[in-house]
Amino acid sequence: MAEGFDYGALWNIARDALDAVNALTSAIIGNARPPLVHPSAVRNPSKAYCEKYWAELKTLPERRAKAGEAIRKAAEKLDKLLAEDRYVAPLAGVWPPHSPKITGRLSYSLKMAKADAHTVADWKDDAHINQSKRSAVNAQYTLQAIVTELERRPEIAKMAYQRRVDKLQTDHPDWSADEALATWQSSDSGNDGNLIERLLTGPDDVELTSRELALLEAYLKQPYSPSTIQHEKRATGRSGTLAKRNKLTLIRDFNRNLQAAQLINTPPAPGAADDANPRNEAPAESADTTPKKPGRKKADYETVQREAQLAADWERAKKSGVYKPVFAKEKGMTTRKLDNLLGRVAKRKSRSDK
């Protein structure tokens, strides 16, 4: 052992540094984002939830700064201690078991401490600079901003519904813009409340107009939460949301089948029968009258002899273990061209054998 070497002090400081590294790692991984889900991603969040989210978000920089401050102090002690040669020289001989693993982690801890040694002011400055660059989920929202965003949800739903109405109006030209606007304005929260309530209280075989059927299809295309259905089943044993959608689906399928049956039973127009008659169609071109495309020019004697020689060379090369791509590359050809050449030679040989 080296004389005057304080191994106990070295081990205590190294242990403190490792604890600080674990604290900072936990702070970065566990507190990189608040433990609560952002209110905009929660279905109908309460005011208490928003206040709790904001309270935890405000303390996030301080929590991360405390971990950074702890590792910075421990790393400074370790750096100062390991800077002296009389401590570094006997380090490998006196370290506990698995010394390469522990010394490697200490080296990594020191680099990490130098890179992430932030004070409280540094964290606040970083948050202020990067606030405009963060997404809506990670931004530091005030309580009023969260409430304002939640109030805008019905307007966003109405805008999405209006886009669906415009698309349906395009698909159904007989549906005027005034009728679509009146139906939209009479709805309760962006859906066709009056129509849906009437269908839910009525029979399953109610007949709908084309516009009402289009509205029903638009309502069924609206997204719904499967988690809500599961929660209802756990609470009461059945899901009212799923039962309503099943009833509306039955009404939609009934009216679709009804429209298909009406189209089948509708007599054709006076001129439609003549147009649909297959005898009135223009006759298709016969295969005999279709001009054939010009084929490959017949090979001359020199070409036939050259290709036959190449085929013979390939047979010898194949027996000696040469691969076809290698042989084709040596002859300045691709593998496909070589295959076509061998096919032509085989056809000529079969014709001559007859």
mmCIF file of C-alpha atoms in Angstrom:
data_model
loop_
_atom_site.group_PDB
_atom_site.id
_atom_site.type_symbol
_atom_site.label_atom_id
_atom_site.label_comp_id
_atom_site.label_asym_id
_atom_site.label_seq_id
_atom_site.Cartn_x
_atom_site.Cartn_y
_atom_site.Cartn_z
ATOM 1 C CA MET A 1 0.000 0.000 0.000
ATOM 2 C CA ALA A 2 1.118 3.545 -0.667
ATOM 3 C CA GLU A 3 2.083 5.485 2.407
ATOM 4 C CA GLY A 4 -0.298 8.248 3.398
ATOM 5 C CA PHE A 5 -3.047 7.055 1.073
ATOM 6 C CA ASP A 6 -6.490 7.680 2.556
ATOM 7 C CA TYR A 7 -8.462 4.793 1.048
ATOM 8 C CA GLY A 8 -11.448 5.331 3.278
ATOM 9 C CA ALA A 9 -11.855 8.924 2.161
ATOM 10 C CA LEU A 10 -11.512 7.884 -1.480
ATOM 11 C CA TRP A 11 -14.172 5.203 -1.106
ATOM 12 C CA ASN A 12 -16.578 7.503 0.733
ATOM 13 C CA ILE A 13 -16.295 10.210 -1.903
ATOM 14 C CA ALA A 14 -16.674 7.656 -4.707
ATOM 15 C CA ARG A 15 -19.764 6.240 -3.012
ATOM 16 C CA ASP A 16 -21.226 9.744 -2.691
ATOM 17 C CA ALA A 17 -20.537 10.345 -6.362
ATOM 18 C CA LEU A 18 -22.301 7.118 -7.339
ATOM 19 C CA ASP A 19 -25.301 8.031 -5.190
ATOM 20 C CA ALA A 20 -25.425 11.430 -6.848
ATOM 21 C CA VAL A 21 -25.292 9.801 -10.276
ATOM 22 C CA ASN A 22 -28.217 7.569 -9.367
ATOM 23 C CA ALA A 23 -30.144 10.569 -8.078
ATOM 24 C CA LEU A 24 -29.555 12.548 -11.243
ATOM 25 C CA THR A 25 -30.420 9.570 -13.467
ATOM 26 C CA SER A 26 -33.651 9.084 -11.560
ATOM 27 C CA ALA A 27 -34.432 12.781 -11.839
ATOM 28 C CA ILE A 28 -33.840 12.874 -15.578
ATOM 29 C CA ILE A 29 -35.675 9.636 -16.384
ATOM 30 C CA GLY A 30 -38.466 9.937 -13.836
ATOM 31 C CA ASN A 31 -39.009 13.686 -13.992
ATOM 32 C CA ALA A 32 -38.278 14.444 -17.626
ATOM 33 C CA ARG A 33 -42.009 14.912 -17.905
ATOM 34 C CA PRO A 34 -44.570 15.291 -15.116
ATOM 35 C CA PRO A 35 -45.953 12.029 -13.681
ATOM 36 C CA LEU A 36 -49.474 13.099 -14.580
ATOM 37 C CA VAL A 37 -50.864 12.991 -18.110
ATOM 38 C CA HIS A 38 -51.377 16.352 -19.782
ATOM 39 C CA PRO A 39 -54.997 17.534 -19.371
ATOM 40 C CA SER A 40 -55.450 17.856 -23.130
ATOM 41 C CA ALA A 41 -54.945 14.060 -23.410
ATOM 42 C CA VAL A 42 -57.465 13.276 -20.640
ATOM 43 C CA ARG A 43 -61.158 12.836 -21.331
ATOM 44 C CA ASN A 44 -63.133 15.493 -19.418
ATOM 45 C CA PRO A 45 -60.418 16.448 -16.879
ATOM 46 C CA SER A 46 -61.573 18.137 -13.689
ATOM 47 C CA LYS A 47 -60.349 21.478 -12.400
ATOM 48 C CA ALA A 48 -58.625 19.753 -9.461
ATOM 49 C CA TYR A 49 -56.698 17.553 -11.911
ATOM 50 C CA CYS A 50 -55.510 20.616 -13.858
ATOM 51 C CA GLU A 51 -54.410 22.358 -10.658
ATOM 52 C CA LYS A 52 -52.494 19.275 -9.484
ATOM 53 C CA TYR A 53 -50.817 18.947 -12.888
ATOM 54 C CA TRP A 54 -49.744 22.578 -12.849
ATOM 55 C CA ALA A 55 -48.417 22.334 -9.271
ATOM 56 C CA GLU A 56 -46.198 19.380 -10.163
ATOM 57 C CA LEU A 57 -45.056 21.031 -13.366
ATOM 58 C CA LYS A 58 -43.947 24.178 -11.532
ATOM 59 C CA THR A 59 -41.681 22.194 -9.172
ATOM 60 C CA LEU A 60 -40.071 20.207 -11.995
ATOM 61 C CA PRO A 61 -37.090 22.558 -12.623
ATOM 62 C CA GLU A 62 -36.280 22.737 -8.893
ATOM 63 C CA ARG A 63 -36.349 18.942 -8.521
ATOM 64 C CA ARG A 64 -34.057 18.443 -11.484
ATOM 65 C CA ALA A 65 -31.749 21.258 -10.343
ATOM 66 C CA LYS A 66 -31.316 19.738 -6.878
ATOM 67 C CA ALA A 67 -30.164 16.448 -8.387
ATOM 68 C CA GLY A 68 -27.773 18.274 -10.694
ATOM 69 C CA GLU A 69 -26.380 20.319 -7.834
ATOM 70 C CA ALA A 70 -25.744 17.180 -5.751
ATOM 71 C CA ILE A 71 -23.799 15.403 -8.457
ATOM 72 C CA ARG A 72 -21.851 18.537 -9.303
ATOM 73 C CA LYS A 73 -20.550 18.842 -5.736
ATOM 74 C CA ALA A 74 -19.711 15.146 -5.457
ATOM 75 C CA ALA A 75 -17.959 15.172 -8.840
ATOM 76 C CA GLU A 76 -15.845 18.166 -7.852
ATOM 77 C CA LYS A 77 -14.632 16.297 -4.754
ATOM 78 C CA LEU A 78 -13.886 13.180 -6.780
ATOM 79 C CA ASP A 79 -12.130 15.124 -9.524
ATOM 80 C CA LYS A 80 -9.962 16.907 -6.985
ATOM 81 C CA LEU A 81 -9.057 13.671 -5.214
ATOM 82 C CA LEU A 82 -8.248 11.693 -8.377
ATOM 83 C CA ALA A 83 -6.162 14.563 -9.782
ATOM 84 C CA GLU A 84 -3.319 13.725 -7.362
ATOM 85 C CA ASP A 85 -0.947 11.058 -8.683
ATOM 86 C CA ARG A 86 -0.399 9.477 -5.285
ATOM 87 C CA TYR A 87 -4.100 8.541 -5.219
ATOM 88 C CA VAL A 88 -4.429 7.407 -8.827
ATOM 89 C CA ALA A 89 -1.355 5.133 -8.950
ATOM 90 C CA PRO A 90 -2.394 2.505 -6.337
ATOM 91 C CA LEU A 91 -6.084 2.740 -7.227
ATOM 92 C CA ALA A 92 -6.294 -0.511 -9.228
ATOM 93 C CA GLY A 93 -4.599 -2.577 -6.540
ATOM 94 C CA VAL A 94 -6.688 -1.547 -3.575
ATOM 95 C CA TRP A 95 -10.120 -1.196 -5.145
ATOM 96 C CA PRO A 96 -12.797 -3.723 -4.104
ATOM 97 C CA PRO A 97 -13.744 -6.683 -6.367
ATOM 98 C CA HIS A 98 -14.918 -5.926 -9.922
ATOM 99 C CA SER A 99 -12.637 -2.903 -9.993
ATOM 100 C CA PRO A 100 -12.846 -2.384 -13.819
ATOM 101 C CA LYS A 101 -16.624 -2.174 -13.612
ATOM 102 C CA ILE A 102 -16.634 0.290 -10.713
ATOM 103 C CA THR A 103 -13.815 2.476 -12.027
ATOM 104 C CA GLY A 104 -15.481 2.582 -15.434
ATOM 105 C CA ARG A 105 -18.729 3.706 -13.875
ATOM 106 C CA LEU A 106 -16.897 6.368 -11.886
ATOM 107 C CA SER A 107 -15.301 7.679 -15.062
ATOM 108 C CA TYR A 108 -18.709 7.797 -16.735
ATOM 109 C CA SER A 109 -20.161 9.468 -13.638
ATOM 110 C CA LEU A 110 -17.532 12.175 -13.777
ATOM 111 C CA LYS A 111 -18.274 12.917 -17.442
ATOM 112 C CA MET A 112 -21.972 12.939 -16.729
ATOM 113 C CA ALA A 113 -21.500 15.314 -13.807
ATOM 114 C CA LYS A 114 -19.516 17.771 -15.898
ATOM 115 C CA ALA A 115 -22.114 17.659 -18.683
ATOM 116 C CA ASP A 116 -25.222 17.973 -16.498
ATOM 117 C CA ALA A 117 -24.104 20.171 -13.609
ATOM 118 C CA HIS A 118 -26.945 22.703 -13.697
ATOM 119 C CA THR A 119 -28.000 25.091 -11.028
ATOM 120 C CA VAL A 120 -31.558 26.216 -10.384
ATOM 121 C CA ALA A 121 -30.949 29.330 -12.471
ATOM 122 C CA ASP A 122 -29.607 27.225 -15.355
ATOM 123 C CA TRP A 123 -32.720 25.024 -15.379
ATOM 124 C CA LYS A 124 -35.013 28.060 -15.370
ATOM 125 C CA ASP A 125 -33.042 29.689 -18.176
ATOM 126 C CA ASP A 126 -33.219 26.489 -20.249
ATOM 127 C CA ALA A 127 -36.949 26.211 -19.636
ATOM 128 C CA HIS A 128 -37.448 29.832 -20.676
ATOM 129 C CA ILE A 129 -35.376 29.438 -23.866
ATOM 130 C CA ASN A 130 -36.856 26.119 -24.933
ATOM 131 C CA GLN A 131 -40.452 26.872 -24.000
ATOM 132 C CA SER A 132 -41.287 28.119 -27.484
ATOM 133 C CA LYS A 133 -39.715 25.028 -29.055
ATOM 134 C CA ARG A 134 -41.579 22.429 -26.971
ATOM 135 C CA SER A 135 -44.714 20.703 -28.053
ATOM 136 C CA ALA A 136 -48.118 21.305 -26.472
ATOM 137 C CA VAL A 137 -47.745 18.247 -24.244
ATOM 138 C CA ASN A 138 -44.388 19.284 -22.750
ATOM 139 C CA ALA A 139 -44.921 23.037 -22.591
ATOM 140 C CA GLN A 140 -45.360 24.688 -19.200
ATOM 141 C CA TYR A 141 -49.035 25.579 -19.292
ATOM 142 C CA THR A 142 -50.663 27.910 -16.846
ATOM 143 C CA LEU A 143 -53.991 26.937 -15.363
ATOM 144 C CA GLN A 144 -55.791 29.583 -17.399
ATOM 145 C CA ALA A 145 -54.214 28.315 -20.626
ATOM 146 C CA ILE A 146 -55.394 24.787 -19.837
ATOM 147 C CA VAL A 147 -58.927 25.987 -19.132
ATOM 148 C CA THR A 148 -58.946 27.997 -22.374
ATOM 149 C CA GLU A 149 -57.819 24.950 -24.333
ATOM 150 C CA LEU A 150 -60.566 22.822 -22.793
ATOM 151 C CA GLU A 151 -63.157 25.464 -23.667
ATOM 152 C CA ARG A 152 -62.058 25.322 -27.313
ATOM 153 C CA ARG A 153 -62.838 21.604 -27.573
ATOM 154 C CA PRO A 154 -66.517 22.030 -28.583
ATOM 155 C CA GLU A 155 -65.490 24.496 -31.301
ATOM 156 C CA ILE A 156 -62.907 22.057 -32.635
ATOM 157 C CA ALA A 157 -65.527 19.286 -32.660
ATOM 158 C CA LYS A 158 -67.948 21.521 -34.579
ATOM 159 C CA MET A 159 -65.262 22.334 -37.150
ATOM 160 C CA ALA A 160 -64.520 18.633 -37.642
ATOM 161 C CA TYR A 161 -68.237 17.891 -37.972
ATOM 162 C CA GLN A 162 -68.648 20.699 -40.515
ATOM 163 C CA ARG A 163 -65.883 19.162 -42.630
ATOM 164 C CA ARG A 164 -67.727 15.839 -42.612
ATOM 165 C CA VAL A 165 -70.966 17.610 -43.546
ATOM 166 C CA ASP A 166 -69.251 19.299 -46.497
ATOM 167 C CA LYS A 167 -67.950 15.952 -47.711
ATOM 168 C CA LEU A 168 -71.406 14.398 -47.449
ATOM 169 C CA GLN A 169 -72.895 17.345 -49.299
ATOM 170 C CA THR A 170 -70.425 16.693 -52.097
ATOM 171 C CA ASP A 171 -71.465 13.033 -52.207
ATOM 172 C CA HIS A 172 -75.186 13.978 -52.125
ATOM 173 C CA PRO A 173 -75.883 16.931 -54.444
ATOM 174 C CA ASP A 174 -79.573 16.988 -53.478
ATOM 175 C CA TRP A 175 -78.579 18.017 -49.939
ATOM 176 C CA SER A 176 -78.536 21.835 -49.976
ATOM 177 C CA ALA A 177 -76.137 23.928 -47.941
ATOM 178 C CA ASP A 178 -79.039 25.560 -46.037
ATOM 179 C CA GLU A 179 -80.322 22.178 -44.870
ATOM 180 C CA ALA A 180 -76.854 21.129 -43.781
ATOM 181 C CA LEU A 181 -76.297 24.387 -41.906
ATOM 182 C CA ALA A 182 -79.704 24.206 -40.220
ATOM 183 C CA THR A 183 -79.068 20.635 -39.106
ATOM 184 C CA TRP A 184 -75.642 21.582 -37.786
ATOM 185 C CA GLN A 185 -76.901 24.642 -35.881
ATOM 186 C CA SER A 186 -79.773 22.697 -34.328
ATOM 187 C CA SER A 187 -77.396 20.069 -32.954
ATOM 188 C CA ASP A 188 -76.439 20.091 -29.292
ATOM 189 C CA SER A 189 -72.667 19.522 -29.170
ATOM 190 C CA GLY A 190 -71.510 19.040 -32.715
ATOM 191 C CA ASN A 191 -73.577 15.910 -33.471
ATOM 192 C CA ASP A 192 -77.105 15.285 -34.784
ATOM 193 C CA GLY A 193 -78.743 15.165 -31.375
ATOM 194 C CA ASN A 194 -82.391 15.447 -32.485
ATOM 195 C CA LEU A 195 -82.087 12.771 -35.155
ATOM 196 C CA ILE A 196 -80.089 10.383 -32.970
ATOM 197 C CA GLU A 197 -82.477 10.723 -30.028
ATOM 198 C CA ARG A 198 -85.455 10.023 -32.318
ATOM 199 C CA LEU A 199 -83.766 6.934 -33.753
ATOM 200 C CA LEU A 200 -82.783 5.571 -30.346
ATOM 201 C CA THR A 201 -86.364 5.804 -29.063
ATOM 202 C CA GLY A 202 -87.895 4.390 -32.252
ATOM 203 C CA PRO A 203 -87.973 0.931 -33.871
ATOM 204 C CA ASP A 204 -85.073 -0.724 -35.642
ATOM 205 C CA ASP A 205 -86.809 -0.691 -39.051
ATOM 206 C CA VAL A 206 -87.534 3.026 -39.340
ATOM 207 C CA GLU A 207 -87.215 4.324 -42.900
ATOM 208 C CA LEU A 208 -84.901 7.296 -43.402
ATOM 209 C CA THR A 209 -84.500 9.781 -46.208
ATOM 210 C CA SER A 210 -81.221 9.934 -48.090
ATOM 211 C CA ARG A 211 -80.170 12.993 -46.093
ATOM 212 C CA GLU A 212 -81.013 11.392 -42.750
ATOM 213 C CA LEU A 213 -79.147 8.246 -43.721
ATOM 214 C CA ALA A 214 -76.126 10.332 -44.660
ATOM 215 C CA LEU A 215 -76.287 12.110 -41.294
ATOM 216 C CA LEU A 216 -76.532 8.775 -39.491
ATOM 217 C CA GLU A 217 -73.501 7.440 -41.338
ATOM 218 C CA ALA A 218 -71.575 10.592 -40.456
ATOM 219 C CA TYR A 219 -72.487 10.152 -36.790
ATOM 220 C CA LEU A 220 -71.366 6.512 -36.757
ATOM 221 C CA LYS A 221 -68.040 7.496 -38.310
ATOM 222 C CA GLN A 222 -67.255 9.791 -35.388
ATOM 223 C CA PRO A 223 -64.504 8.362 -33.138
ATOM 224 C CA TYR A 224 -65.421 6.864 -29.800
ATOM 225 C CA SER A 225 -63.350 5.657 -26.868
ATOM 226 C CA PRO A 226 -63.144 1.874 -26.341
ATOM 227 C CA SER A 227 -61.912 2.546 -22.805
ATOM 228 C CA THR A 228 -65.266 4.198 -22.009
ATOM 229 C CA ILE A 229 -67.092 1.037 -23.103
ATOM 230 C CA GLN A 230 -64.815 -1.135 -20.948
ATOM 231 C CA HIS A 231 -65.342 1.166 -17.946
ATOM 232 C CA GLU A 232 -69.120 0.970 -18.362
ATOM 233 C CA LYS A 233 -68.985 -2.829 -18.570
ATOM 234 C CA ARG A 234 -66.923 -3.068 -15.396
ATOM 235 C CA ALA A 235 -69.243 -0.684 -13.543
ATOM 236 C CA THR A 236 -72.691 -1.974 -14.571
ATOM 237 C CA GLY A 237 -72.050 -5.166 -16.506
ATOM 238 C CA ARG A 238 -73.218 -3.622 -19.809
ATOM 239 C CA SER A 239 -72.265 -0.658 -21.949
ATOM 240 C CA GLY A 240 -74.951 1.845 -22.857
ATOM 241 C CA THR A 241 -72.676 3.460 -25.442
ATOM 242 C CA LEU A 242 -72.146 0.149 -27.230
ATOM 243 C CA ALA A 243 -75.875 -0.664 -27.125
ATOM 244 C CA LYS A 244 -76.739 2.692 -28.709
ATOM 245 C CA ARG A 245 -74.172 2.235 -31.474
ATOM 246 C CA ASN A 246 -75.442 -1.292 -32.177
ATOM 247 C CA LYS A 247 -79.008 -0.007 -32.505
ATOM 248 C CA LEU A 248 -77.936 2.794 -34.847
ATOM 249 C CA THR A 249 -75.921 0.301 -36.893
ATOM 250 C CA LEU A 250 -79.008 -1.912 -37.316
ATOM 251 C CA ILE A 251 -81.023 1.073 -38.558
ATOM 252 C CA ARG A 252 -78.273 2.031 -40.988
ATOM 253 C CA ASP A 253 -77.957 -1.502 -42.399
ATOM 254 C CA PHE A 254 -81.747 -1.782 -42.752
ATOM 255 C CA ASN A 255 -81.937 1.426 -44.801
ATOM 256 C CA ARG A 256 -78.957 0.413 -46.922
ATOM 257 C CA ASN A 257 -80.637 -2.888 -47.796
ATOM 258 C CA LEU A 258 -83.872 -1.034 -48.454
ATOM 259 C CA GLN A 259 -82.195 1.315 -50.911
ATOM 260 C CA ALA A 260 -80.490 -1.612 -52.661
ATOM 261 C CA ALA A 261 -83.839 -3.420 -53.026
ATOM 262 C CA GLN A 262 -85.469 -0.280 -54.449
ATOM 263 C CA LEU A 263 -82.719 0.041 -57.039
ATOM 264 C CA ILE A 264 -83.227 -3.570 -58.106
ATOM 265 C CA ASN A 265 -87.013 -3.209 -58.382
ATOM 266 C CA THR A 266 -86.903 0.159 -60.163
ATOM 267 C CA PRO A 267 -87.711 -0.309 -63.903
ATOM 268 C CA PRO A 268 -85.063 1.024 -66.249
ATOM 269 C CA ALA A 269 -85.549 4.227 -68.229
ATOM 270 C CA PRO A 270 -86.861 3.965 -71.846
ATOM 271 C CA GLY A 271 -83.466 4.459 -73.444
ATOM 272 C CA ALA A 272 -81.491 2.617 -70.806
ATOM 273 C CA ALA A 273 -82.457 -0.854 -72.065
ATOM 274 C CA ASP A 274 -81.103 -0.183 -75.535
ATOM 275 C CA ASP A 275 -77.897 1.261 -74.128
ATOM 276 C CA ALA A 276 -77.408 -1.732 -71.843
ATOM 277 C CA ASN A 277 -78.028 -4.267 -74.642
ATOM 278 C CA PRO A 278 -74.786 -6.154 -75.325
ATOM 279 C CA ARG A 279 -75.664 -6.372 -79.042
ATOM 280 C CA ASN A 280 -75.393 -2.582 -79.350
ATOM 281 C CA GLU A 281 -71.832 -2.564 -78.136
ATOM 282 C CA ALA A 282 -69.017 -2.205 -80.641
ATOM 283 C CA PRO A 283 -67.523 -5.605 -81.525
ATOM 284 C CA ALA A 284 -64.149 -6.297 -80.025
ATOM 285 C CA GLU A 285 -61.193 -6.641 -82.286
ATOM 286 C CA SER A 286 -60.545 -10.189 -83.355
ATOM 287 C CA ALA A 287 -57.214 -11.804 -82.711
ATOM 288 C CA ASP A 288 -56.869 -12.523 -86.434
ATOM 289 C CA THR A 289 -57.268 -8.853 -87.395
ATOM 290 C CA THR A 290 -54.869 -7.582 -84.732
ATOM 291 C CA PRO A 291 -51.532 -6.858 -86.370
ATOM 292 C CA LYS A 292 -48.708 -8.842 -84.872
ATOM 293 C CA LYS A 293 -45.719 -7.045 -83.504
ATOM 294 C CA PRO A 294 -42.474 -7.492 -85.400
ATOM 295 C CA GLY A 295 -40.424 -10.258 -83.853
ATOM 296 C CA ARG A 296 -36.722 -10.668 -83.470
ATOM 297 C CA LYS A 297 -34.733 -10.584 -86.681
ATOM 298 C CA LYS A 298 -33.570 -13.994 -87.856
ATOM 299 C CA ALA A 299 -29.963 -14.611 -86.929
ATOM 300 C CA ASP A 300 -27.383 -15.012 -89.682
ATOM 301 C CA TYR A 301 -24.893 -17.877 -89.957
ATOM 302 C CA GLU A 302 -22.098 -16.097 -88.055
ATOM 303 C CA THR A 303 -24.411 -15.238 -85.151
ATOM 304 C CA VAL A 304 -25.651 -18.830 -84.945
ATOM 305 C CA GLN A 305 -22.082 -20.157 -84.834
ATOM 306 C CA ARG A 306 -20.976 -17.571 -82.260
ATOM 307 C CA GLU A 307 -23.906 -18.309 -79.945
ATOM 308 C CA ALA A 308 -23.350 -22.051 -80.292
ATOM 309 C CA GLN A 309 -19.711 -21.584 -79.329
ATOM 310 C CA LEU A 310 -20.708 -19.514 -76.269
ATOM 311 C CA ALA A 311 -23.150 -22.231 -75.219
ATOM 312 C CA ALA A 312 -20.436 -24.872 -75.541
ATOM 313 C CA ASP A 313 -18.004 -22.711 -73.522
ATOM 314 C CA TRP A 314 -20.631 -22.349 -70.789
ATOM 315 C CA GLU A 315 -21.150 -26.116 -70.589
ATOM 316 C CA ARG A 316 -17.415 -26.636 -70.076
ATOM 317 C CA ALA A 317 -17.234 -23.823 -67.515
ATOM 318 C CA LYS A 318 -20.225 -25.214 -65.608
ATOM 319 C CA LYS A 319 -18.552 -28.606 -65.320
ATOM 320 C CA SER A 320 -15.409 -26.958 -63.952
ATOM 321 C CA GLY A 321 -17.436 -25.220 -61.197
ATOM 322 C CA VAL A 322 -17.733 -21.668 -62.594
ATOM 323 C CA TYR A 323 -20.855 -19.754 -61.575
ATOM 324 C CA LYS A 324 -23.123 -18.409 -64.273
ATOM 325 C CA PRO A 325 -22.865 -14.716 -63.197
ATOM 326 C CA VAL A 326 -19.080 -14.961 -63.226
ATOM 327 C CA PHE A 327 -19.086 -16.530 -66.713
ATOM 328 C CA ALA A 328 -21.512 -13.924 -68.046
ATOM 329 C CA LYS A 329 -19.391 -11.082 -66.663
ATOM 330 C CA GLU A 330 -16.286 -12.527 -68.337
ATOM 331 C CA LYS A 331 -18.123 -12.574 -71.667
ATOM 332 C CA GLY A 332 -19.420 -9.026 -71.236
ATOM 333 C CA MET A 333 -23.052 -10.083 -70.785
ATOM 334 C CA THR A 334 -25.694 -10.032 -68.101
ATOM 335 C CA THR A 335 -27.112 -13.242 -66.656
ATOM 336 C CA ARG A 336 -30.482 -12.613 -68.328
ATOM 337 C CA LYS A 337 -28.883 -12.166 -71.753
ATOM 338 C CA LEU A 338 -26.902 -15.353 -71.260
ATOM 339 C CA ASP A 339 -30.090 -17.252 -70.361
ATOM 340 C CA ASN A 340 -31.843 -15.931 -73.480
ATOM 341 C CA LEU A 341 -28.858 -16.966 -75.620
ATOM 342 C CA LEU A 342 -28.835 -20.482 -74.178
ATOM 343 C CA GLY A 343 -32.575 -20.743 -74.812
ATOM 344 C CA ARG A 344 -32.167 -19.807 -78.477
ATOM 345 C CA VAL A 345 -29.352 -22.336 -78.909
ATOM 346 C CA ALA A 346 -31.484 -25.061 -77.315
ATOM 347 C CA LYS A 347 -34.427 -24.289 -79.658
ATOM 348 C CA ARG A 348 -32.191 -24.429 -82.723
ATOM 349 C CA LYS A 349 -30.785 -27.760 -81.584
ATOM 350 C CA SER A 350 -34.270 -29.215 -80.998
ATOM 351 C CA ARG A 351 -35.425 -28.089 -84.471
ATOM 352 C CA SER A 352 -32.378 -29.640 -86.133
ATOM 353 C CA ASP A 353 -32.915 -32.931 -84.324
ATOM 354 C CA LYS A 354 -36.427 -33.381 -85.741
#
